[in-house]
XYZ file of C-alpha atoms in Angstrom:
588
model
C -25.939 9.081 -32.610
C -26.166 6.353 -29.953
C -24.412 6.255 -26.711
C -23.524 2.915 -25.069
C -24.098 3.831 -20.886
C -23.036 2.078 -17.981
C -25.697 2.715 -15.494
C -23.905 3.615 -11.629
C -25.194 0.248 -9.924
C -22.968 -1.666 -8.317
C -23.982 -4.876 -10.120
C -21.611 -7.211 -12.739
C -25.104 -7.376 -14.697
C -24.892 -3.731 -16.004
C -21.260 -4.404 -17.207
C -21.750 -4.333 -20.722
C -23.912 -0.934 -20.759
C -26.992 -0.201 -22.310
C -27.773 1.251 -25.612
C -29.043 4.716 -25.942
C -29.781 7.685 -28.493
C -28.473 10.932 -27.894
C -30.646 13.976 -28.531
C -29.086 16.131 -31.258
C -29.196 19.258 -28.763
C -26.824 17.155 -26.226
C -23.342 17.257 -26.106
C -21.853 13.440 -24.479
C -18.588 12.182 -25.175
C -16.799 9.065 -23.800
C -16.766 9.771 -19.666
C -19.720 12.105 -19.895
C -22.287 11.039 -16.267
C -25.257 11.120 -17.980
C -29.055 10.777 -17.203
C -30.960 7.348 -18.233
C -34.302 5.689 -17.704
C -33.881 2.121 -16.569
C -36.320 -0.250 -15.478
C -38.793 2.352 -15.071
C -36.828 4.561 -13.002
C -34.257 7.392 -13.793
C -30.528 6.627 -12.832
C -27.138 8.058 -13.350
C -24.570 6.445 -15.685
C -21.360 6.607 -17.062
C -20.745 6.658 -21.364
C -18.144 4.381 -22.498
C -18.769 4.454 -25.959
C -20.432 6.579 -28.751
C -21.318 4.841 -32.069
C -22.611 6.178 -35.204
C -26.214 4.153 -36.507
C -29.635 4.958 -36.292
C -31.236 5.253 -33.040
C -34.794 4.420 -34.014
C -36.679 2.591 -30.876
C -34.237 3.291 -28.292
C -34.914 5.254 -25.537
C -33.239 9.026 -25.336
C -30.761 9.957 -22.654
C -32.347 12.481 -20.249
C -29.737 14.660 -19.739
C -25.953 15.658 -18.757
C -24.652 15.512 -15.112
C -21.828 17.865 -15.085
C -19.569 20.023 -17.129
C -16.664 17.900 -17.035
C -15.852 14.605 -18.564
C -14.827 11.467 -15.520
C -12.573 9.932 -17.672
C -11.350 9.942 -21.354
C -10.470 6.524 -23.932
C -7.314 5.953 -22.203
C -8.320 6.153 -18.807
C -11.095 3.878 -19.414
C -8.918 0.833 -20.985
C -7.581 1.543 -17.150
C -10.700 1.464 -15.905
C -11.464 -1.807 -17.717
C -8.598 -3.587 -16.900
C -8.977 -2.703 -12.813
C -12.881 -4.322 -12.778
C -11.288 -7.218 -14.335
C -7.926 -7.715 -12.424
C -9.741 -7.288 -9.264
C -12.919 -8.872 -10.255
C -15.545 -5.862 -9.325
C -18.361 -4.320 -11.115
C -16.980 -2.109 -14.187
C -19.333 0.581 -12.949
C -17.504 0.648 -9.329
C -14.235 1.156 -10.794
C -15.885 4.287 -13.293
C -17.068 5.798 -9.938
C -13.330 5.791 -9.036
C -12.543 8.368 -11.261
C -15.245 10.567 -10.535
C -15.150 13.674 -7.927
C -17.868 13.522 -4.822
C -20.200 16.417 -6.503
C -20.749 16.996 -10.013
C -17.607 18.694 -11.659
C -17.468 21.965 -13.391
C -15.237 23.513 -15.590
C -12.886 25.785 -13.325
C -11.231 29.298 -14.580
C -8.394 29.351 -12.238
C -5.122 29.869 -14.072
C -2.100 28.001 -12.751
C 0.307 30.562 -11.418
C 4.206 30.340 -12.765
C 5.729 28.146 -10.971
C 8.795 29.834 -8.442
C 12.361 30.051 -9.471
C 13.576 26.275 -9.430
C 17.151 26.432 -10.169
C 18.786 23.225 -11.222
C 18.846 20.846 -8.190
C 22.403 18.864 -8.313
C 21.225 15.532 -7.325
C 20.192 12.243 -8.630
C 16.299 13.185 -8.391
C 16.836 16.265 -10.146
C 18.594 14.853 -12.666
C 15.785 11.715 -13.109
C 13.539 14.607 -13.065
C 14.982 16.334 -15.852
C 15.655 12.987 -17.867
C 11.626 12.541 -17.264
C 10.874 16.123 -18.744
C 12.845 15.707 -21.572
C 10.786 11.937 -22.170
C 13.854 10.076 -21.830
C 13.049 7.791 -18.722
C 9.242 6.227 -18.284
C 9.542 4.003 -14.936
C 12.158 4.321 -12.316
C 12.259 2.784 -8.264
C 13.687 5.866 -6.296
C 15.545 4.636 -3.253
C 14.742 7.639 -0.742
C 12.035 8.277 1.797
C 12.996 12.192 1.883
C 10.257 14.723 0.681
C 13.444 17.229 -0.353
C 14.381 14.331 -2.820
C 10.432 14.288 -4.407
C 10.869 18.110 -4.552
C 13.815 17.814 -6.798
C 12.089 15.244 -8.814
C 9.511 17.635 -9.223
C 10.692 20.817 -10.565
C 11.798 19.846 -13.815
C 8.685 18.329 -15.001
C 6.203 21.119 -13.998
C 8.660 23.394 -14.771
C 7.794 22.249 -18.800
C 4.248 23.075 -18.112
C 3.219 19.505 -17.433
C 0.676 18.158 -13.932
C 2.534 15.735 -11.676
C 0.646 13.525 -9.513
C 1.686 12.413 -6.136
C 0.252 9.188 -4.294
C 1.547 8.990 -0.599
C 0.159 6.114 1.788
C -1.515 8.302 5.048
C -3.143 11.543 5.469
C 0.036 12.726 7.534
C 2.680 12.309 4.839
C 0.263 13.990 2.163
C 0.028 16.825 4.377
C 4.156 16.803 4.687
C 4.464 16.393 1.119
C 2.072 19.619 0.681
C 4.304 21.816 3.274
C 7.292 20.762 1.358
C 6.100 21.018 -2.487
C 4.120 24.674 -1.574
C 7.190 25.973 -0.090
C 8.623 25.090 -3.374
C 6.083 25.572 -5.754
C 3.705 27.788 -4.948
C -0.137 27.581 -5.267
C -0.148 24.878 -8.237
C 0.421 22.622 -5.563
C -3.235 20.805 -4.461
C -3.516 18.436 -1.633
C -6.893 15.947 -0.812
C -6.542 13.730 1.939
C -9.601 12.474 4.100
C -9.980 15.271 5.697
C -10.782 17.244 2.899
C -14.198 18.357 2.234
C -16.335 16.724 -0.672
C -16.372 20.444 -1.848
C -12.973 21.386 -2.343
C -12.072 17.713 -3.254
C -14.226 18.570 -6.670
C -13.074 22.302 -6.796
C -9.750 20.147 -6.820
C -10.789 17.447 -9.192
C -12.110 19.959 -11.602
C -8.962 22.084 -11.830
C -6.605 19.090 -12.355
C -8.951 17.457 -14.909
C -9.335 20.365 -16.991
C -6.139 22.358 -16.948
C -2.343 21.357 -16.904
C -0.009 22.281 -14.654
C -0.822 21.144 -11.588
C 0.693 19.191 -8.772
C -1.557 17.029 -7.357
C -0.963 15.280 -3.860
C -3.515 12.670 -2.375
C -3.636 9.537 -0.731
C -4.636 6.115 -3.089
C -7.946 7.768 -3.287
C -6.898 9.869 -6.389
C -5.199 7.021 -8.125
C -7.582 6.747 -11.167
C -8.484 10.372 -10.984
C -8.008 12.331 -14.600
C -5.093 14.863 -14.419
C -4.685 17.063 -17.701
C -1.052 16.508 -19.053
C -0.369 14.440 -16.761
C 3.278 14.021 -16.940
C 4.904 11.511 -14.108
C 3.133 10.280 -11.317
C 4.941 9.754 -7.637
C 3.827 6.909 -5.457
C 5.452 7.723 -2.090
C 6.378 4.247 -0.322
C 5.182 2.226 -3.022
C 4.860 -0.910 -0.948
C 3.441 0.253 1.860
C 0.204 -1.238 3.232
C -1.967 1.765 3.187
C -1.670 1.560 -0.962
C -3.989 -1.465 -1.066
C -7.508 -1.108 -0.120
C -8.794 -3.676 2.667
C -12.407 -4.038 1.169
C -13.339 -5.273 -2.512
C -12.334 -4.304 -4.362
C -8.997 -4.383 -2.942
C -7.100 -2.425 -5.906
C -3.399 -1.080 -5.421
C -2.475 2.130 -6.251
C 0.776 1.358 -7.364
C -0.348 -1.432 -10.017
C -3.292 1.067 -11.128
C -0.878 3.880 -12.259
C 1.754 1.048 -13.420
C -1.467 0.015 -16.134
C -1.990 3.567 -16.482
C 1.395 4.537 -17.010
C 1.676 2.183 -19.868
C -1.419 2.981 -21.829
C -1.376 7.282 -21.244
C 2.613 6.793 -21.689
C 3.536 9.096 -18.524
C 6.168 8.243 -16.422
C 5.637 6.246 -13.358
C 8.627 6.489 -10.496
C 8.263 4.515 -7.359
C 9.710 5.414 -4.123
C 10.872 3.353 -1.076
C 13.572 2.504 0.990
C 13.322 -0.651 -0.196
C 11.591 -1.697 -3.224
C 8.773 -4.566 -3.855
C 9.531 -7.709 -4.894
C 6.763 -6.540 -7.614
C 8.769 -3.484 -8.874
C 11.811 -5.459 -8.936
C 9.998 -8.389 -10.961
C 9.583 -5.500 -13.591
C 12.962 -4.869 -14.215
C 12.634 -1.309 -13.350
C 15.702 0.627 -12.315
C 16.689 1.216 -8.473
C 17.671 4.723 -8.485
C 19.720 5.413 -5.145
C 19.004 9.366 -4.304
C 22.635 9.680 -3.156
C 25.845 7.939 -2.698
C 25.862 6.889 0.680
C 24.209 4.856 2.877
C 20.291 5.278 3.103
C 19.840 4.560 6.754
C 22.198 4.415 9.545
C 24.388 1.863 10.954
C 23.253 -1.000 12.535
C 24.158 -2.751 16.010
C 22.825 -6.245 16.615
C 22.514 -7.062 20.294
C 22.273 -11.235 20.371
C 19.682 -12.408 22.666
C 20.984 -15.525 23.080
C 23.678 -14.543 24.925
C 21.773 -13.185 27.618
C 20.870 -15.602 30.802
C 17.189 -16.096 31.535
C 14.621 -13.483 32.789
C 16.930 -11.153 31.198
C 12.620 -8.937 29.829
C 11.900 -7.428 26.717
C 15.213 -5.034 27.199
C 18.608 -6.349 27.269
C 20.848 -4.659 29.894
C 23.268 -3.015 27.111
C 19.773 -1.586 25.413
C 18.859 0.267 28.606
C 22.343 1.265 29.130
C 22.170 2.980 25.442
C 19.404 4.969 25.813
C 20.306 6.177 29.483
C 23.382 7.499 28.020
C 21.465 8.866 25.048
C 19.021 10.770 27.358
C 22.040 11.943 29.545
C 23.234 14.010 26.042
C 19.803 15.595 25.832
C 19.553 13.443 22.569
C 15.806 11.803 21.068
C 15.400 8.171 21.495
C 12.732 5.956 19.255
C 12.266 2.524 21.296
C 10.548 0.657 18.397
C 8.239 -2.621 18.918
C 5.975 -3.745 15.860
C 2.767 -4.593 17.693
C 0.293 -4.205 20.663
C -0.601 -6.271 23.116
C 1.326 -9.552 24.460
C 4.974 -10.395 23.562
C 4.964 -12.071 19.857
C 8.108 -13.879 19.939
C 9.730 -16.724 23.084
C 12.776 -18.271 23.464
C 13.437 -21.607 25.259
C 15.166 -20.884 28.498
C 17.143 -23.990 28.291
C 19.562 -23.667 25.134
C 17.846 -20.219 24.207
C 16.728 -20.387 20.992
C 13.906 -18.929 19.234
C 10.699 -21.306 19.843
C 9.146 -22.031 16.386
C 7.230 -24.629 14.802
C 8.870 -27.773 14.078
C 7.098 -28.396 10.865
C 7.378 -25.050 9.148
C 9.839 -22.776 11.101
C 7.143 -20.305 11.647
C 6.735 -18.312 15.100
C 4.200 -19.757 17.457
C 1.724 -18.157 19.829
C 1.850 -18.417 23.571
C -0.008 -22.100 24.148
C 2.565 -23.322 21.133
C 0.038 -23.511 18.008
C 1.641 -22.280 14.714
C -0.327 -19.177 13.422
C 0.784 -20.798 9.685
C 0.193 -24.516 9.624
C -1.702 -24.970 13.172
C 0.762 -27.471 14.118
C 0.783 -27.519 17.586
C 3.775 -28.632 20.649
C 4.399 -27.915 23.691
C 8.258 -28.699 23.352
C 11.071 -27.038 22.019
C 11.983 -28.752 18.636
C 15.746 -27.931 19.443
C 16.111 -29.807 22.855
C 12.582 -30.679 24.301
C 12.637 -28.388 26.874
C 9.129 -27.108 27.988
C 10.455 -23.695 29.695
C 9.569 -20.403 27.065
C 10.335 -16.636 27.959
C 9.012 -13.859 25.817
C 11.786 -11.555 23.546
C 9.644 -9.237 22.422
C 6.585 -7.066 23.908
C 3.517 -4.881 22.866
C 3.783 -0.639 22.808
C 2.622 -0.672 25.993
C 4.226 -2.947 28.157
C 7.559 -1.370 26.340
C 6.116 1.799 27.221
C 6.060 0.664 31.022
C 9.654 -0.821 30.705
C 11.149 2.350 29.627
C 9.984 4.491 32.599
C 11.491 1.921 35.180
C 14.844 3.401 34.495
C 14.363 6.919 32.531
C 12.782 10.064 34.187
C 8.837 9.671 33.643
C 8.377 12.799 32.476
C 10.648 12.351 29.169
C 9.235 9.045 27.446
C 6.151 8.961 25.729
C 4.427 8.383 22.720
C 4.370 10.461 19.508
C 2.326 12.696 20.128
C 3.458 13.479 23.281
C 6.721 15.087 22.112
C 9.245 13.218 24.720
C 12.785 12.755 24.348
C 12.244 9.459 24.265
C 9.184 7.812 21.688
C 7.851 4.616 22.067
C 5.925 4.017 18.835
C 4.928 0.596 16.008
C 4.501 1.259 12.558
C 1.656 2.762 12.604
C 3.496 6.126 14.120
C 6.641 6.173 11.999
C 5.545 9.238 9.811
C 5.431 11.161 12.914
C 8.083 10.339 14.212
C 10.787 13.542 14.471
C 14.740 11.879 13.350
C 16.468 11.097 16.653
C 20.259 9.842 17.494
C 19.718 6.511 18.533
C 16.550 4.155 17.988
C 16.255 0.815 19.235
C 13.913 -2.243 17.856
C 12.441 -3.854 20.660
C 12.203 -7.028 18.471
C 13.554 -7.969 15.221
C 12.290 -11.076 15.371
C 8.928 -10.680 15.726
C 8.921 -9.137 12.616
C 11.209 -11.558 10.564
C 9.155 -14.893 11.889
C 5.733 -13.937 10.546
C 3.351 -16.330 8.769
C 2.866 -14.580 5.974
C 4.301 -15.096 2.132
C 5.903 -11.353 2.749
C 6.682 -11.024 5.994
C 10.393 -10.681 5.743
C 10.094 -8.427 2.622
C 7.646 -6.211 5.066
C 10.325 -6.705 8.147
C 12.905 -5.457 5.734
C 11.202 -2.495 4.826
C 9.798 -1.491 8.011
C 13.418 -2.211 10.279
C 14.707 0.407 6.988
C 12.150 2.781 7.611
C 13.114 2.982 11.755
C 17.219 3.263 10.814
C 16.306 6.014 8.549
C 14.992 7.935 11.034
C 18.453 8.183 12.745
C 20.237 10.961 11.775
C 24.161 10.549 9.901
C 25.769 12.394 13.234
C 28.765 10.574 14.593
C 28.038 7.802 16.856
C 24.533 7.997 15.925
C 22.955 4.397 15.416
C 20.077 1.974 15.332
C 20.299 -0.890 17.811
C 18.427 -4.140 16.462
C 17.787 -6.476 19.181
C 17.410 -10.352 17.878
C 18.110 -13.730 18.697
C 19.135 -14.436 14.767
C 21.610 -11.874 13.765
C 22.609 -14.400 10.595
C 19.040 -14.208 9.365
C 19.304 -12.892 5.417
C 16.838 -9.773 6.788
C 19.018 -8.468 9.198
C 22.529 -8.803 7.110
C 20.595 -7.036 3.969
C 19.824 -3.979 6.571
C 23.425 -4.459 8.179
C 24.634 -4.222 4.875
C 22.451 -1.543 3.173
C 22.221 -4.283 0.400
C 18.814 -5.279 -0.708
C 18.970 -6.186 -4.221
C 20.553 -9.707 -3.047
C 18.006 -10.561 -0.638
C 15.298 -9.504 -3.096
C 16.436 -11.607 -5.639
C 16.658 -14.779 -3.253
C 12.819 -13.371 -2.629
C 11.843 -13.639 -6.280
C 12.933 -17.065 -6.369
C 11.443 -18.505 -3.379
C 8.726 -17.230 -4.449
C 8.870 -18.820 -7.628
C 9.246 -21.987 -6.335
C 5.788 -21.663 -4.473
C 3.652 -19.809 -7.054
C 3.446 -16.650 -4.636
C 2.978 -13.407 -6.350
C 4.548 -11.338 -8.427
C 5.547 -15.154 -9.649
C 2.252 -16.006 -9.520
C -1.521 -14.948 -9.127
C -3.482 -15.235 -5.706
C -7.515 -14.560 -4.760
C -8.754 -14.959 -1.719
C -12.207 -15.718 -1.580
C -14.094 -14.944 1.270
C -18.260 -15.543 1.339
C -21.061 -15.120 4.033
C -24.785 -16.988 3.780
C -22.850 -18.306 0.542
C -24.906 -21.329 -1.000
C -24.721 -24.760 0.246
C -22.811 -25.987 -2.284
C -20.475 -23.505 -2.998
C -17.851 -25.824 -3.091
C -18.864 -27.858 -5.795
C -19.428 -24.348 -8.069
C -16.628 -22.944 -7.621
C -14.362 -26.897 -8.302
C -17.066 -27.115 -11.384
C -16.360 -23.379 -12.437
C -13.140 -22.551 -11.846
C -11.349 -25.294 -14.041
C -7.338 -25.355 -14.284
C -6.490 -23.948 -10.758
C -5.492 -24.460 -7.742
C -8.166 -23.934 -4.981
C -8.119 -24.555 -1.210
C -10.513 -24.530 1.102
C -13.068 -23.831 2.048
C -11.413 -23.073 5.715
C -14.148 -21.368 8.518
C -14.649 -17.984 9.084
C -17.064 -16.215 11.220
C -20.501 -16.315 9.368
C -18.906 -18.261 5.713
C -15.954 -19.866 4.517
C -12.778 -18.935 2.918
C -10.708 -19.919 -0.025
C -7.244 -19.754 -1.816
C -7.272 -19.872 -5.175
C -3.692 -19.892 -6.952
C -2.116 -20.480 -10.094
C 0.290 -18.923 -12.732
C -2.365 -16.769 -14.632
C -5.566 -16.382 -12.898
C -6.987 -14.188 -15.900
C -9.559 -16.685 -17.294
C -10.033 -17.792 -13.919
C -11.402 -14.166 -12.721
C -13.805 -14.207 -15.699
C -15.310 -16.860 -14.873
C -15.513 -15.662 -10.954
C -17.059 -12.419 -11.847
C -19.721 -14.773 -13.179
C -20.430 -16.906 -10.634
C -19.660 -13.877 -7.979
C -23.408 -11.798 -9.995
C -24.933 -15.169 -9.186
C -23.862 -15.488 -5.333
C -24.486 -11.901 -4.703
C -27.987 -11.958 -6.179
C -28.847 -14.990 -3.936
C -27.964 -13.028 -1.086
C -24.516 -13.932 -0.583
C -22.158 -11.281 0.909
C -18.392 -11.590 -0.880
C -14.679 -10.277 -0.377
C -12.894 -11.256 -3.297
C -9.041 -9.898 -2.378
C -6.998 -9.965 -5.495
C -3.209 -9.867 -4.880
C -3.237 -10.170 -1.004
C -1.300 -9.208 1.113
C -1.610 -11.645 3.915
C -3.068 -15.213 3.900
């Protein structure tokens, strides 16, 4: 018998595997870590195939490492697919699926599961639609952990695992209070806190026996679950799903290529879904009949006179009255640091760039096209004030007229919070939250940036609970833009579509494919390879970066394109050449 091995090296020369025989006295199957000599050494590898021949003057596998198989036939066409989409080393994406330590077969019985009931809700009913194998994919409009419970009990309640993907370490751990209250002790959490111990103990006892629910963060996207029987990825669009470094795989778009080969359902959860879940076609599933975040009340900038700060005079009046009732207050900006958004003090509209309509910084240079002026393009004035401000200055702003001793951030527990993104999972629901600066977010230079305003402005309304006169004011100088009247509404499927086909018209993704290539102590004529090379595509650049260069490359199908980069990418790196190849970016 002779076992084709893909030796653990990160290196696109070792894709293809090696060819060895298997002793008759071992046992190796397809995902078996194995033992090899290699280049007169002794390495660890990874069996993707076994074929039947004769073995004669090929060199015998050593030995097993570990009692478990890392992956089985289906997971690997996964596997495959993920080293090719994102253009890394097939043997990097194998080491995905593996635990920390070497796995061993666990003897730990799944305990019965406690008394579910039937939960009378949409998610309970999805749930129970997914348990009887009526429903495969499905976009779940909810960011409540109740809602994923319901979801849940039906489908382990038939005996099958369930495996949930949330974005941070701090709505994992939610997720696990939630589910074990529920559930019981089939409920398993990893997060990065988690030792490399029990993150194998884990590993082992999802891989080998059914029944589990799994919770982790992307981290246990490609792991093997037995029976695995729907997976949950908690705020499918979130940043946090993507990895930063190469390769820069999503979690969501690994399970949606595992979902479709293993045939387990795949739902997706969100306030507001992806433009790539809606190119799909998959369902929006709204987890109740009302509204999913509160109301909304704009407060127009431009009606304010000059010098007027970062806090209109009716914003401050809000949460002083707020405070008076002994109620919580979230004062949300988006960023750090100095205000990201002026207006012109003269006819008080937003200052942006007169070629592209993007925001520009403080000395008037674009951040997308570099155009620079000094001038308002709406009536030449050369007079700017800033809208918007960083956590802290906001932070500093609030105390001026509340009591000192009740703002502060999250985790100083204040009855008022001043938090960004970043602390939104901590956040506890309040009565009234205020966004420092809607525009900030809508005006970014990015492809996405008002799909990501959308979803993050969603994410702070949500957070203020349904009591009467509870509501989220939105402070902007553009209360007409198509962002802020999909949130006023609670309508996103209009705005999405009018996403999809701007998009479209562009060649941004999901309409089309994106790499950006970025390369230090690349070689000097890196340009010409990659024109030569990379035939039928769009590429620009190269643009400077600290140490290398940068490029875009774009078209409608990049598939034959990434072959041919994983080519020229073994060739760059074995020069010496230090590569980030982001596949699918998020920003430009």
């Amino acid at each position: 018998m002779i076992a084709r091995v893909v030796p653990d090296i990160p290196s696109f020369a070792v894709d293809d595997g090696f060819r060895y025989a298997v002793p008759p006295d071992l046992e190796v199957n397809v995902g078996s870590m194995v033992r090899i000599p290699l280049g007169g050494r002794k390495v660890r590898g990874f069996v993707v195939s076994i074929e039947q021949g004769s073995s004669e003057g090929l060199k015998p596998i050593r030995g097993r490492s570990g009692k478990v198989d890392l992956f089985d036939p289906l997971l690997l066409q996964t596997l495959r697919w993920a080293a090719q989409h994102y253009v890394a080393p097939l043997s990097v994406m194998l080491r995905r699926s593996a635990p920390p330590n070497l796995a061993r077969v666990t003897k730990r019985t799944p305990q019965s599961v406690k008394a579910l009931g039937e939960a009378d809700s949409r998610p309970g009913e999805l749930g129970r639609e997914i348990a009887d194998g009526r429903t495969r994919n499905a976009f779940l409009q909810s960011a409540n952990v109740a809602d994923i419970v319901d979801l849940t009990g039906p489908i382990v309640a038939r005996g099958a695992s369930v495996l949930v993907v949330a974005p941070t370490a701090v709505e994992a751990t939610e997720l696990q209070s939630r589910l074990v209250a529920a559930f019981g002790d089939i409920v398993m959490t990893v997060t990065p806190e988690t030792s490399d111990r029990d993150v194998t103990t884990i590993w082992s006892r999802a891989a080998s026996q059914a029944g589990y629910i799994v919770i982790g963060t992307p981290r246990v996207a490609l792991w093997p679950i037995k029976d695995l029987g729907a997976a949950i990825v908690v705020g499918e669009a979130r940043r946090a799903m993507k990895d930063r470094q190469t390769p820069t795989v999503h979690a969501r778009e690994l399970l949606r290529a595992r979902a479709a080969v293993e045939r387990f359902a795949l739902v997706t959860t969100g306030l507001v879904p992806s433009t790539d879940v809606t190119a799909t076609g998959v369902e929006v599933i709204p987890a109740s009949a009302g509204r999913p975040w509160s109301r909304v009340e704009f407060v127009d900038r431009t009606e304010e006179p000059p010098g007027t700060g970062p806090l209109a005079d009716r914003t401050k009046q809000a949460i002083a009255a707020a405070v008076r009732r002994g109620e919580r207050v979230l004062v949300f900006t988006h960023r750090r640091g100095y205000a990201p958004v002026f207006r012109c003090v003269k006819c008080r509209e937003l200052r942006v760039c007169g070629v592209c309509g993007a925001r520009v910084d403080r000395e008037g240079v674009c951040r997308r096209c570099g155009a620079s002026s000094d001038r308002c393009p709406s009536c030449g004035s050369d007079r700017f004030e800033p809208l918007g401000a960083g956590v802290e200055r906001v932070f500093e702003l609030v105390k001026r007229f509340i009591d000192a001793e009740k703002v502060g951030f999250v985790a100083d527990d204040r009855l008022v919070t001043v938090g960004t993104v970043r602390d939104l999972p901590s956040v506890v629901p309040c009565s009234l939250a205020v966004v420092v600066d809607a525009d900030g977010l809508v005006l970014g230079t990015d492809y996405r940036a008002a799909e990501e305003a959308l979803r993050a402005l969603a994410r702070v309304c949500a957070l203020v609970g349904s009591g009467h006169g509870n509501r989220t004011i939105i402070q902007t100088a553009n209360p007409r833009h198509p962002v802020l009247l999909a949130l006023s509404r609670a309508e996103v499927a209009p705005f999405l579509a009018d996403e999809l086909e701007l998009r479209s018209q562009f060649g941004f993704p999901p309409a089309g494919d994106l790499i950006v290539l970025e390369c230090k102590q690349c070689p000097e004529n890196a340009a010409e390879q990659l024109s030569s090379r990379l035939t039928g595509i769009s590429i620009l650049g190269p643009a400077p970066i600290e140490g290398g260069s940068r490029w875009l490359l774009q078209g409608p199908d990049l598939t034959s394109a990434r072959r041919d980069l994983r080519k020229l990418a073994g060739e760059w790196r074995d020069s010496g050449a230090r590569l980030r190849i982001d596949v699918d970016p998020i920003d430009l």
